[in-house]
Amino acid sequence: MASRKLLLLPGDGIGPETMAEVEKLIALMNDTVDAGFETETALVGGAAYDAEGAPVSDATMALATACDAVLFGAVGGPKWDGVPYEKRPEAGLLRLRKDLGLFANLRPAICYPALADASSLKRAVIEGLDILIVRELTGGVYFGEPKEIIDLGNGQKRAIDTQVYETYEIERIARAAFDLAKTRRNKVTSMEKRNVMKSGLYWNEVVTRIHRDEYPDVTLEHELADAGGMKLVKAPKQFDVIVTDNLFGDMLSDVAAQLTGSLGMLPSASLGAVDDATGKRRALYEPVHGSAPDIAGKGLANPLAMIASFAMGLRYSFQMIAEADALEAAIAETLEAGIRTGDIMAEGCEQVGTAGMGDAVAARFRAKLAA
Ligand code: NAD
């Protein structure tokens, strides 16, 4: 039996409730298809600060380094608004991303046909949408130095951020995007601002070279990030994989997310380098939404973003492609059957809570695994 090691970090707010629905699926897979998942659970965020004095402890970091993939719920909440900056709940997530070297952030934007009317765009524009934004996560203007506000002494100040990319950073995110495209519709669109930014010019040059030398069989297009943003809203289905830097990726992935409706539906993955010793890629899977303190503990949270994040883990960390397809199909069929949590409720549908939604997906997933 394969051994697949998962670290579960439920976190705060609705994190534990939504993670519980994934734990049901893990148990189901171990029982029915002998998946061999071994899980450990640890604290992160405010819960870890309360119990361990830090938003992620060294012991938890050691577990995260040793496992095959991390499943992360959500962190934060008003209870921790006053804690020291470096110990705030979000610092736990940032440390995980940084110490695990998670440089590629994957944000799929999928429009389930049953939810097409929840989009602000027309059904014809959005129905069947399936695109993947690959955002560089550890470089660029959010981290470049100098980063400061200088007092010029004449009543003026100067604020500086530095957009900086080195060759290896662009090469590895480009390779990640091309590899992902090969598992999809074989097309990459690279977005930058080569008309006004040196880093955009160099980004374009490196992506073009990696394509020519290593991935000539994948279709590559280049777009200026502003024009690309317009096309993303006007006719999003023309894209397959979009690769872009940290800043543009932050914005474009949120725009793409909004195309598809609710926050409770959006999964993500953050991938690192392949470990030479094990041949495995470091990875963390998490919903895009936060800890939703307004509904936490009430059994109302939509667990689908957490479940879809687990499906991404099956696909990208465990190469369980058929199982990932089955789980994603189970989500789509559950929605098709009119089952909804409060955040995506529509007329004529049946409203359920967190566990009701998790059970509805699990039943359909079980049937598919057995087929
Ligand atoms: P949020 O995503 O937690 O919630 C925004 C709104 O969406 C709320 O009304 C919430 O009830 C709703 N919502 C979110 N997820 C839902 C789900 N699965 N089902 C049903 N409804 C859902 O964002 P916020 O309110 O701005 O932030 C709350 C806390 O979460 C803050 O402390 C913030 O810092 C933190 N946060 C954490 C992460 C993370 O852990 N990655 C991300 C964003 C925000």
CSV table of C-alpha atoms and ligand atoms in Angstrom, one decimal:
chain,number,residue,atom,x,y,z
A,1,MET,CA,0.0,0.0,0.0
A,2,ALA,CA,1.3,3.4,-1.0
A,3,SER,CA,2.2,5.7,1.9
A,4,ARG,CA,1.0,9.3,1.3
A,5,LYS,CA,1.8,11.7,4.1
A,6,LEU,CA,-0.5,14.7,4.6
A,7,LEU,CA,-0.2,17.4,7.2
A,8,LEU,CA,-3.5,19.0,8.1
A,9,LEU,CA,-3.4,22.5,9.4
A,10,PRO,CA,-7.1,23.5,10.0
A,11,GLY,CA,-6.3,26.9,11.6
A,12,ASP,CA,-8.9,29.3,12.8
A,13,GLY,CA,-12.6,30.2,12.3
A,14,ILE,CA,-14.2,28.0,9.7
A,15,GLY,CA,-10.9,26.2,9.0
A,16,PRO,CA,-11.6,23.2,11.3
A,17,GLU,CA,-15.2,22.8,10.1
A,18,THR,CA,-14.3,22.7,6.4
A,19,MET,CA,-11.2,20.6,7.1
A,20,ALA,CA,-13.5,18.0,8.8
A,21,GLU,CA,-15.2,17.4,5.5
A,22,VAL,CA,-11.9,16.7,3.8
A,23,GLU,CA,-11.0,14.3,6.6
A,24,LYS,CA,-14.1,12.3,5.8
A,25,LEU,CA,-12.9,12.1,2.1
A,26,ILE,CA,-9.5,10.9,3.2
A,27,ALA,CA,-11.0,8.2,5.4
A,28,LEU,CA,-13.3,7.2,2.5
A,29,MET,CA,-10.3,6.9,0.1
A,30,ASN,CA,-8.3,4.8,2.6
A,31,ASP,CA,-11.3,2.5,3.1
A,32,THR,CA,-12.4,2.1,-0.5
A,33,VAL,CA,-9.4,2.4,-2.7
A,34,ASP,CA,-6.6,1.7,-0.2
A,35,ALA,CA,-5.1,5.1,-0.8
A,36,GLY,CA,-2.7,4.9,2.1
A,37,PHE,CA,-3.1,8.4,3.4
A,38,GLU,CA,-1.4,9.0,6.7
A,39,THR,CA,-2.4,12.3,8.3
A,40,GLU,CA,-1.0,14.4,11.1
A,41,THR,CA,-2.8,17.4,12.4
A,42,ALA,CA,-1.2,20.5,13.9
A,43,LEU,CA,-2.1,24.1,14.9
A,44,VAL,CA,-1.5,27.2,12.8
A,45,GLY,CA,-2.5,30.8,13.0
A,46,GLY,CA,-4.3,32.2,16.1
A,47,ALA,CA,-4.9,28.8,17.5
A,48,ALA,CA,-1.1,28.1,17.4
A,49,TYR,CA,-0.3,31.5,18.9
A,50,ASP,CA,-2.7,30.8,21.8
A,51,ALA,CA,-1.4,27.3,22.5
A,52,GLU,CA,2.3,27.5,21.4
A,53,GLY,CA,3.2,31.2,21.4
A,54,ALA,CA,3.8,31.4,17.7
A,55,PRO,CA,1.6,31.3,14.6
A,56,VAL,CA,3.5,28.3,13.4
A,57,SER,CA,5.9,26.4,15.7
A,58,ASP,CA,9.3,24.9,14.7
A,59,ALA,CA,7.8,21.5,15.4
A,60,THR,CA,5.0,22.1,12.9
A,61,MET,CA,7.5,23.4,10.4
A,62,ALA,CA,9.4,20.2,10.7
A,63,LEU,CA,6.2,18.2,10.1
A,64,ALA,CA,5.5,20.4,7.0
A,65,THR,CA,8.9,19.8,5.7
A,66,ALA,CA,8.7,16.0,6.1
A,67,CYS,CA,5.2,15.4,4.6
A,68,ASP,CA,4.2,15.1,1.0
A,69,ALA,CA,1.7,17.9,1.1
A,70,VAL,CA,0.1,20.4,3.5
A,71,LEU,CA,-3.6,21.0,3.6
A,72,PHE,CA,-4.3,24.4,5.1
A,73,GLY,CA,-7.6,25.7,6.3
A,74,ALA,CA,-7.7,29.4,7.1
A,75,VAL,CA,-6.2,31.7,9.8
A,76,GLY,CA,-7.0,34.9,11.6
A,77,GLY,CA,-9.9,36.6,13.3
A,78,PRO,CA,-10.7,39.6,15.5
A,79,LYS,CA,-9.5,37.8,18.6
A,80,TRP,CA,-5.9,38.2,17.4
A,81,ASP,CA,-6.1,41.8,16.0
A,82,GLY,CA,-3.9,43.0,18.9
A,83,VAL,CA,-1.1,40.4,18.8
A,84,PRO,CA,2.5,41.6,17.9
A,85,TYR,CA,2.9,42.0,14.1
A,86,GLU,CA,5.4,39.2,13.7
A,87,LYS,CA,3.2,36.8,15.6
A,88,ARG,CA,-0.1,37.7,13.8
A,89,PRO,CA,-1.9,34.6,12.5
A,90,GLU,CA,-1.1,35.4,8.8
A,91,ALA,CA,2.6,35.2,9.7
A,92,GLY,CA,2.2,31.5,10.1
A,93,LEU,CA,1.1,31.1,6.5
A,94,LEU,CA,3.8,33.4,5.2
A,95,ARG,CA,6.5,31.4,7.0
A,96,LEU,CA,5.2,28.1,5.5
A,97,ARG,CA,5.3,29.6,2.0
A,98,LYS,CA,8.7,31.1,2.5
A,99,ASP,CA,10.4,28.2,4.3
A,100,LEU,CA,8.9,25.6,2.0
A,101,GLY,CA,10.0,27.7,-1.0
A,102,LEU,CA,6.5,27.7,-2.6
A,103,PHE,CA,7.2,29.9,-5.6
A,104,ALA,CA,4.3,28.9,-7.8
A,105,ASN,CA,0.7,29.8,-6.8
A,106,LEU,CA,-2.0,28.1,-8.8
A,107,ARG,CA,-5.4,29.6,-8.9
A,108,PRO,CA,-7.9,27.8,-11.1
A,109,ALA,CA,-11.0,29.7,-12.2
A,110,ILE,CA,-13.7,27.2,-13.0
A,111,CYS,CA,-17.3,28.0,-13.7
A,112,TYR,CA,-19.6,25.2,-12.7
A,113,PRO,CA,-22.6,25.2,-15.1
A,114,ALA,CA,-25.0,25.1,-12.1
A,115,LEU,CA,-23.5,28.4,-10.8
A,116,ALA,CA,-23.1,30.3,-14.1
A,117,ASP,CA,-25.9,32.7,-13.1
A,118,ALA,CA,-24.0,33.7,-10.0
A,119,SER,CA,-21.3,35.4,-12.2
A,120,SER,CA,-21.6,39.1,-13.1
A,121,LEU,CA,-20.9,38.1,-16.7
A,122,LYS,CA,-23.3,36.6,-19.2
A,123,ARG,CA,-23.8,32.8,-19.0
A,124,ALA,CA,-22.4,32.4,-22.6
A,125,VAL,CA,-19.2,34.2,-21.7
A,126,ILE,CA,-18.6,32.2,-18.5
A,127,GLU,CA,-20.2,28.8,-18.8
A,128,GLY,CA,-17.6,26.0,-19.0
A,129,LEU,CA,-14.8,28.4,-18.0
A,130,ASP,CA,-11.7,26.5,-16.9
A,131,ILE,CA,-8.5,28.5,-16.7
A,132,LEU,CA,-5.5,28.4,-14.4
A,133,ILE,CA,-3.5,31.4,-13.3
A,134,VAL,CA,0.1,30.6,-12.3
A,135,ARG,CA,1.4,33.4,-10.2
A,136,GLU,CA,5.1,33.8,-9.1
A,137,LEU,CA,4.8,34.0,-5.3
A,138,THR,CA,8.2,34.6,-3.7
A,139,GLY,CA,9.8,37.4,-5.8
A,140,GLY,CA,9.0,40.6,-7.5
A,141,VAL,CA,7.9,43.9,-6.1
A,142,TYR,CA,6.5,42.5,-2.8
A,143,PHE,CA,9.9,41.4,-1.7
A,144,GLY,CA,12.5,43.4,-3.7
A,145,GLU,CA,14.9,45.7,-1.9
A,146,PRO,CA,15.2,48.7,-1.4
A,147,LYS,CA,11.7,48.9,0.0
A,148,GLU,CA,11.3,52.0,2.2
A,149,ILE,CA,9.9,55.4,2.7
A,150,ILE,CA,12.7,58.1,2.9
A,151,ASP,CA,12.3,61.5,4.4
A,152,LEU,CA,13.8,63.9,1.9
A,153,GLY,CA,14.1,66.7,4.6
A,154,ASN,CA,12.3,69.3,2.6
A,155,GLY,CA,8.8,68.4,3.6
A,156,GLN,CA,8.6,65.6,1.0
A,157,LYS,CA,9.1,61.9,1.4
A,158,ARG,CA,9.9,59.2,-1.2
A,159,ALA,CA,8.3,55.8,-1.2
A,160,ILE,CA,10.2,53.0,-2.9
A,161,ASP,CA,9.3,49.4,-3.9
A,162,THR,CA,11.6,47.5,-6.1
A,163,GLN,CA,10.5,45.1,-8.8
A,164,VAL,CA,13.3,42.6,-9.3
A,165,TYR,CA,13.5,39.2,-11.0
A,166,GLU,CA,16.5,37.0,-11.6
A,167,THR,CA,16.8,34.5,-14.4
A,168,TYR,CA,16.2,31.4,-12.3
A,169,GLU,CA,13.0,32.8,-10.8
A,170,ILE,CA,11.5,33.3,-14.2
A,171,GLU,CA,12.8,30.0,-15.6
A,172,ARG,CA,11.3,27.9,-12.9
A,173,ILE,CA,7.8,29.6,-12.9
A,174,ALA,CA,7.8,29.4,-16.8
A,175,ARG,CA,8.6,25.6,-16.6
A,176,ALA,CA,5.9,25.1,-14.0
A,177,ALA,CA,3.4,26.8,-16.3
A,178,PHE,CA,4.4,24.9,-19.4
A,179,ASP,CA,4.3,21.6,-17.5
A,180,LEU,CA,0.8,22.4,-16.2
A,181,ALA,CA,-0.3,23.4,-19.7
A,182,LYS,CA,0.7,19.9,-21.0
A,183,THR,CA,-1.8,18.3,-18.6
A,184,ARG,CA,-4.5,20.7,-19.9
A,185,ARG,CA,-5.2,22.3,-23.2
A,186,ASN,CA,-1.5,22.9,-24.0
A,187,LYS,CA,-1.5,26.7,-24.1
A,188,VAL,CA,0.3,29.3,-22.0
A,189,THR,CA,-0.3,33.1,-22.1
A,190,SER,CA,2.5,35.0,-20.4
A,191,MET,CA,1.6,38.5,-19.1
A,192,GLU,CA,3.9,41.4,-18.2
A,193,LYS,CA,4.5,45.0,-19.1
A,194,ARG,CA,7.5,44.8,-21.4
A,195,ASN,CA,6.5,48.2,-22.9
A,196,VAL,CA,7.3,50.1,-19.7
A,197,MET,CA,9.2,47.8,-17.3
A,198,LYS,CA,12.7,46.3,-17.7
A,199,SER,CA,11.6,43.3,-15.6
A,200,GLY,CA,8.8,42.8,-18.1
A,201,LEU,CA,11.2,42.9,-21.0
A,202,TYR,CA,13.4,40.3,-19.3
A,203,TRP,CA,10.4,38.2,-18.2
A,204,ASN,CA,9.3,38.0,-21.8
A,205,GLU,CA,12.8,37.1,-23.1
A,206,VAL,CA,13.3,34.3,-20.6
A,207,VAL,CA,9.8,32.8,-21.1
A,208,THR,CA,10.3,32.9,-24.9
A,209,ARG,CA,13.7,31.1,-24.5
A,210,ILE,CA,12.3,28.4,-22.2
A,211,HIS,CA,9.5,27.8,-24.6
A,212,ARG,CA,11.8,27.6,-27.7
A,213,ASP,CA,14.3,25.3,-26.0
A,214,GLU,CA,12.2,23.1,-23.9
A,215,TYR,CA,8.5,23.3,-24.7
A,216,PRO,CA,8.2,24.0,-28.5
A,217,ASP,CA,5.1,21.7,-28.6
A,218,VAL,CA,3.1,24.0,-26.2
A,219,THR,CA,1.4,27.1,-27.7
A,220,LEU,CA,2.8,30.3,-26.2
A,221,GLU,CA,1.2,33.8,-26.4
A,222,HIS,CA,2.3,37.0,-24.8
A,223,GLU,CA,0.0,39.8,-23.6
A,224,LEU,CA,0.6,43.1,-21.9
A,225,ALA,CA,-0.8,42.6,-18.4
A,226,ASP,CA,-3.3,45.5,-18.8
A,227,ALA,CA,-4.6,44.2,-22.2
A,228,GLY,CA,-4.7,40.7,-20.8
A,229,GLY,CA,-6.8,41.9,-17.9
A,230,MET,CA,-9.3,43.3,-20.3
A,231,LYS,CA,-9.5,40.1,-22.3
A,232,LEU,CA,-9.9,38.1,-19.1
A,233,VAL,CA,-13.1,40.0,-18.4
A,234,LYS,CA,-14.3,40.2,-22.0
A,235,ALA,CA,-13.7,36.7,-23.2
A,236,PRO,CA,-12.0,34.6,-20.5
A,237,LYS,CA,-12.5,31.2,-22.3
A,238,GLN,CA,-9.7,32.1,-24.8
A,239,PHE,CA,-7.1,31.4,-22.0
A,240,ASP,CA,-5.8,28.1,-20.7
A,241,VAL,CA,-2.8,28.7,-18.4
A,242,ILE,CA,-1.8,32.3,-17.6
A,243,VAL,CA,1.7,32.8,-16.1
A,244,THR,CA,2.6,36.1,-14.6
A,245,ASP,CA,4.6,37.8,-11.8
A,246,ASN,CA,3.7,38.3,-8.2
A,247,LEU,CA,2.0,41.7,-8.5
A,248,PHE,CA,0.0,41.2,-11.7
A,249,GLY,CA,-0.8,37.6,-10.6
A,250,ASP,CA,-2.2,38.9,-7.3
A,251,MET,CA,-4.6,41.2,-9.2
A,252,LEU,CA,-5.4,39.0,-12.2
A,253,SER,CA,-6.2,35.9,-10.1
A,254,ASP,CA,-8.6,37.9,-7.9
A,255,VAL,CA,-10.3,39.2,-11.1
A,256,ALA,CA,-10.5,35.7,-12.5
A,257,ALA,CA,-11.9,34.4,-9.2
A,258,GLN,CA,-14.7,36.9,-9.2
A,259,LEU,CA,-15.7,35.8,-12.7
A,260,THR,CA,-16.9,32.5,-11.1
A,261,GLY,CA,-19.0,33.7,-8.2
A,262,SER,CA,-18.5,32.8,-4.5
A,263,LEU,CA,-15.4,32.9,-2.4
A,264,GLY,CA,-16.5,29.7,-0.8
A,265,MET,CA,-15.8,27.9,-4.1
A,266,LEU,CA,-12.2,28.8,-4.8
A,267,PRO,CA,-9.3,26.4,-4.2
A,268,SER,CA,-5.6,27.1,-4.6
A,269,ALA,CA,-2.2,25.4,-4.6
A,270,SER,CA,1.3,26.7,-3.9
A,271,LEU,CA,4.1,24.5,-5.3
A,272,GLY,CA,7.8,24.6,-4.7
A,273,ALA,CA,10.8,22.9,-6.2
A,274,VAL,CA,11.2,19.2,-6.7
A,275,ASP,CA,13.2,17.8,-3.8
A,276,ASP,CA,16.3,16.1,-5.3
A,277,ALA,CA,16.3,13.3,-2.6
A,278,THR,CA,12.7,12.3,-2.8
A,279,GLY,CA,11.7,13.5,-6.3
A,280,LYS,CA,8.6,15.1,-4.8
A,281,ARG,CA,7.5,18.7,-5.1
A,282,ARG,CA,6.8,20.7,-1.9
A,283,ALA,CA,3.2,21.8,-1.9
A,284,LEU,CA,0.5,23.5,0.2
A,285,TYR,CA,-3.2,23.4,-0.7
A,286,GLU,CA,-5.7,26.0,0.7
A,287,PRO,CA,-9.0,27.6,-0.1
A,288,VAL,CA,-8.8,31.3,-1.2
A,289,HIS,CA,-11.2,32.4,1.5
A,290,GLY,CA,-10.3,33.4,5.0
A,291,SER,CA,-11.5,32.2,8.4
A,292,ALA,CA,-15.0,33.9,8.0
A,293,PRO,CA,-15.4,34.7,11.7
A,294,ASP,CA,-18.9,35.9,11.1
A,295,ILE,CA,-20.1,32.4,10.4
A,296,ALA,CA,-17.5,30.3,12.3
A,297,GLY,CA,-18.7,27.5,14.6
A,298,LYS,CA,-22.2,27.6,13.2
A,299,GLY,CA,-21.9,24.7,10.6
A,300,LEU,CA,-22.8,27.1,7.8
A,301,ALA,CA,-19.5,27.4,5.9
A,302,ASN,CA,-19.2,26.1,2.4
A,303,PRO,CA,-16.6,23.4,2.4
A,304,LEU,CA,-16.3,23.1,-1.4
A,305,ALA,CA,-13.2,25.4,-1.7
A,306,MET,CA,-11.4,23.2,0.9
A,307,ILE,CA,-12.6,20.0,-0.8
A,308,ALA,CA,-11.5,21.3,-4.3
A,309,SER,CA,-8.1,22.2,-2.7
A,310,PHE,CA,-7.8,18.6,-1.7
A,311,ALA,CA,-8.7,17.6,-5.3
A,312,MET,CA,-5.8,19.8,-6.5
A,313,GLY,CA,-3.5,17.9,-4.0
A,314,LEU,CA,-4.6,14.6,-5.4
A,315,ARG,CA,-3.8,15.8,-8.9
A,316,TYR,CA,-0.5,17.7,-8.3
A,317,SER,CA,1.1,16.0,-5.3
A,318,PHE,CA,-0.1,12.4,-5.6
A,319,GLN,CA,-0.7,12.0,-9.4
A,320,MET,CA,-4.1,10.5,-8.5
A,321,ILE,CA,-5.6,12.0,-11.7
A,322,ALA,CA,-8.7,9.8,-11.9
A,323,GLU,CA,-9.5,10.4,-8.3
A,324,ALA,CA,-9.1,14.2,-8.7
A,325,ASP,CA,-11.4,14.1,-11.7
A,326,ALA,CA,-13.9,12.0,-9.8
A,327,LEU,CA,-13.9,14.4,-6.8
A,328,GLU,CA,-14.3,17.5,-9.1
A,329,ALA,CA,-17.1,15.7,-10.9
A,330,ALA,CA,-18.7,14.9,-7.6
A,331,ILE,CA,-18.7,18.6,-6.7
A,332,ALA,CA,-20.2,19.6,-10.0
A,333,GLU,CA,-22.9,16.9,-9.7
A,334,THR,CA,-23.8,18.0,-6.2
A,335,LEU,CA,-24.3,21.6,-7.4
A,336,GLU,CA,-26.2,20.2,-10.4
A,337,ALA,CA,-28.6,18.5,-8.0
A,338,GLY,CA,-29.4,21.8,-6.4
A,339,ILE,CA,-27.6,21.3,-3.1
A,340,ARG,CA,-26.3,24.6,-1.8
A,341,THR,CA,-24.8,26.2,1.3
A,342,GLY,CA,-26.1,29.6,2.3
A,343,ASP,CA,-23.4,31.6,0.4
A,344,ILE,CA,-24.4,30.1,-3.0
A,345,MET,CA,-28.1,29.5,-2.3
A,346,ALA,CA,-30.5,30.1,-5.2
A,347,GLU,CA,-34.2,29.9,-5.7
A,348,GLY,CA,-35.6,26.3,-5.9
A,349,CYS,CA,-32.4,24.8,-4.4
A,350,GLU,CA,-32.0,22.9,-1.1
A,351,GLN,CA,-30.0,24.6,1.6
A,352,VAL,CA,-27.6,22.5,3.6
A,353,GLY,CA,-24.9,23.2,6.2
A,354,THR,CA,-21.2,22.4,6.1
A,355,ALA,CA,-21.6,18.7,6.9
A,356,GLY,CA,-24.6,18.3,4.6
A,357,MET,CA,-22.6,19.6,1.7
A,358,GLY,CA,-19.6,17.5,2.6
A,359,ASP,CA,-21.7,14.4,2.9
A,360,ALA,CA,-23.5,15.1,-0.5
A,361,VAL,CA,-20.1,15.3,-2.2
A,362,ALA,CA,-18.7,12.3,-0.4
A,363,ALA,CA,-21.7,10.1,-1.4
A,364,ARG,CA,-21.2,11.0,-5.1
A,365,PHE,CA,-17.4,10.5,-4.8
A,366,ARG,CA,-17.9,7.1,-3.2
A,367,ALA,CA,-20.1,6.0,-6.0
A,368,LYS,CA,-17.5,7.1,-8.6
A,369,LEU,CA,-14.6,5.4,-6.8
A,370,ALA,CA,-16.7,2.2,-6.7
A,371,ALA,CA,-17.6,2.4,-10.4
B,1,NAD,P1,-13.2,35.9,4.6
B,1,NAD,O1,-12.8,35.2,3.3
B,1,NAD,O2,-12.9,35.2,5.8
B,1,NAD,O3,-14.8,36.2,4.5
B,1,NAD,C1,-15.3,37.1,3.6
B,1,NAD,C2,-16.8,36.9,3.5
B,1,NAD,O4,-17.1,35.7,2.8
B,1,NAD,C3,-17.5,36.7,4.9
B,1,NAD,O5,-18.8,37.2,4.9
B,1,NAD,C4,-17.6,35.2,5.0
B,1,NAD,O6,-18.6,34.7,5.8
B,1,NAD,C5,-17.7,34.7,3.6
B,1,NAD,N1,-17.1,33.4,3.4
B,1,NAD,C6,-15.8,33.2,3.2
B,1,NAD,N2,-15.5,31.9,3.1
B,1,NAD,C7,-16.7,31.3,3.1
B,1,NAD,C8,-17.2,29.9,3.0
B,1,NAD,N3,-16.3,28.9,2.9
B,1,NAD,N4,-18.5,29.6,3.1
B,1,NAD,C9,-19.4,30.6,3.3
B,1,NAD,N5,-19.1,31.9,3.4
B,1,NAD,C10,-17.7,32.2,3.3
B,1,NAD,O7,-12.5,37.3,4.6
B,1,NAD,P2,-12.5,38.4,5.7
B,1,NAD,O8,-13.8,38.5,6.4
B,1,NAD,O9,-11.9,39.6,5.0
B,1,NAD,O10,-11.3,38.0,6.7
B,1,NAD,C11,-11.6,37.2,7.9
B,1,NAD,C12,-10.3,36.8,8.6
B,1,NAD,O11,-9.7,35.8,7.7
B,1,NAD,C13,-9.3,37.9,8.8
B,1,NAD,O12,-8.7,37.7,10.0
B,1,NAD,C14,-8.4,37.8,7.6
B,1,NAD,O13,-7.1,38.3,7.9
B,1,NAD,C15,-8.3,36.3,7.4
B,1,NAD,N6,-8.0,35.8,6.1
B,1,NAD,C16,-7.2,34.7,6.1
B,1,NAD,C17,-6.8,34.1,4.9
B,1,NAD,C18,-6.1,32.8,4.8
B,1,NAD,O14,-6.0,32.2,5.9
B,1,NAD,N7,-5.5,32.5,3.8
B,1,NAD,C19,-7.3,34.7,3.7
B,1,NAD,C20,-8.1,35.9,3.7
B,1,NAD,C21,-8.4,36.4,5.0
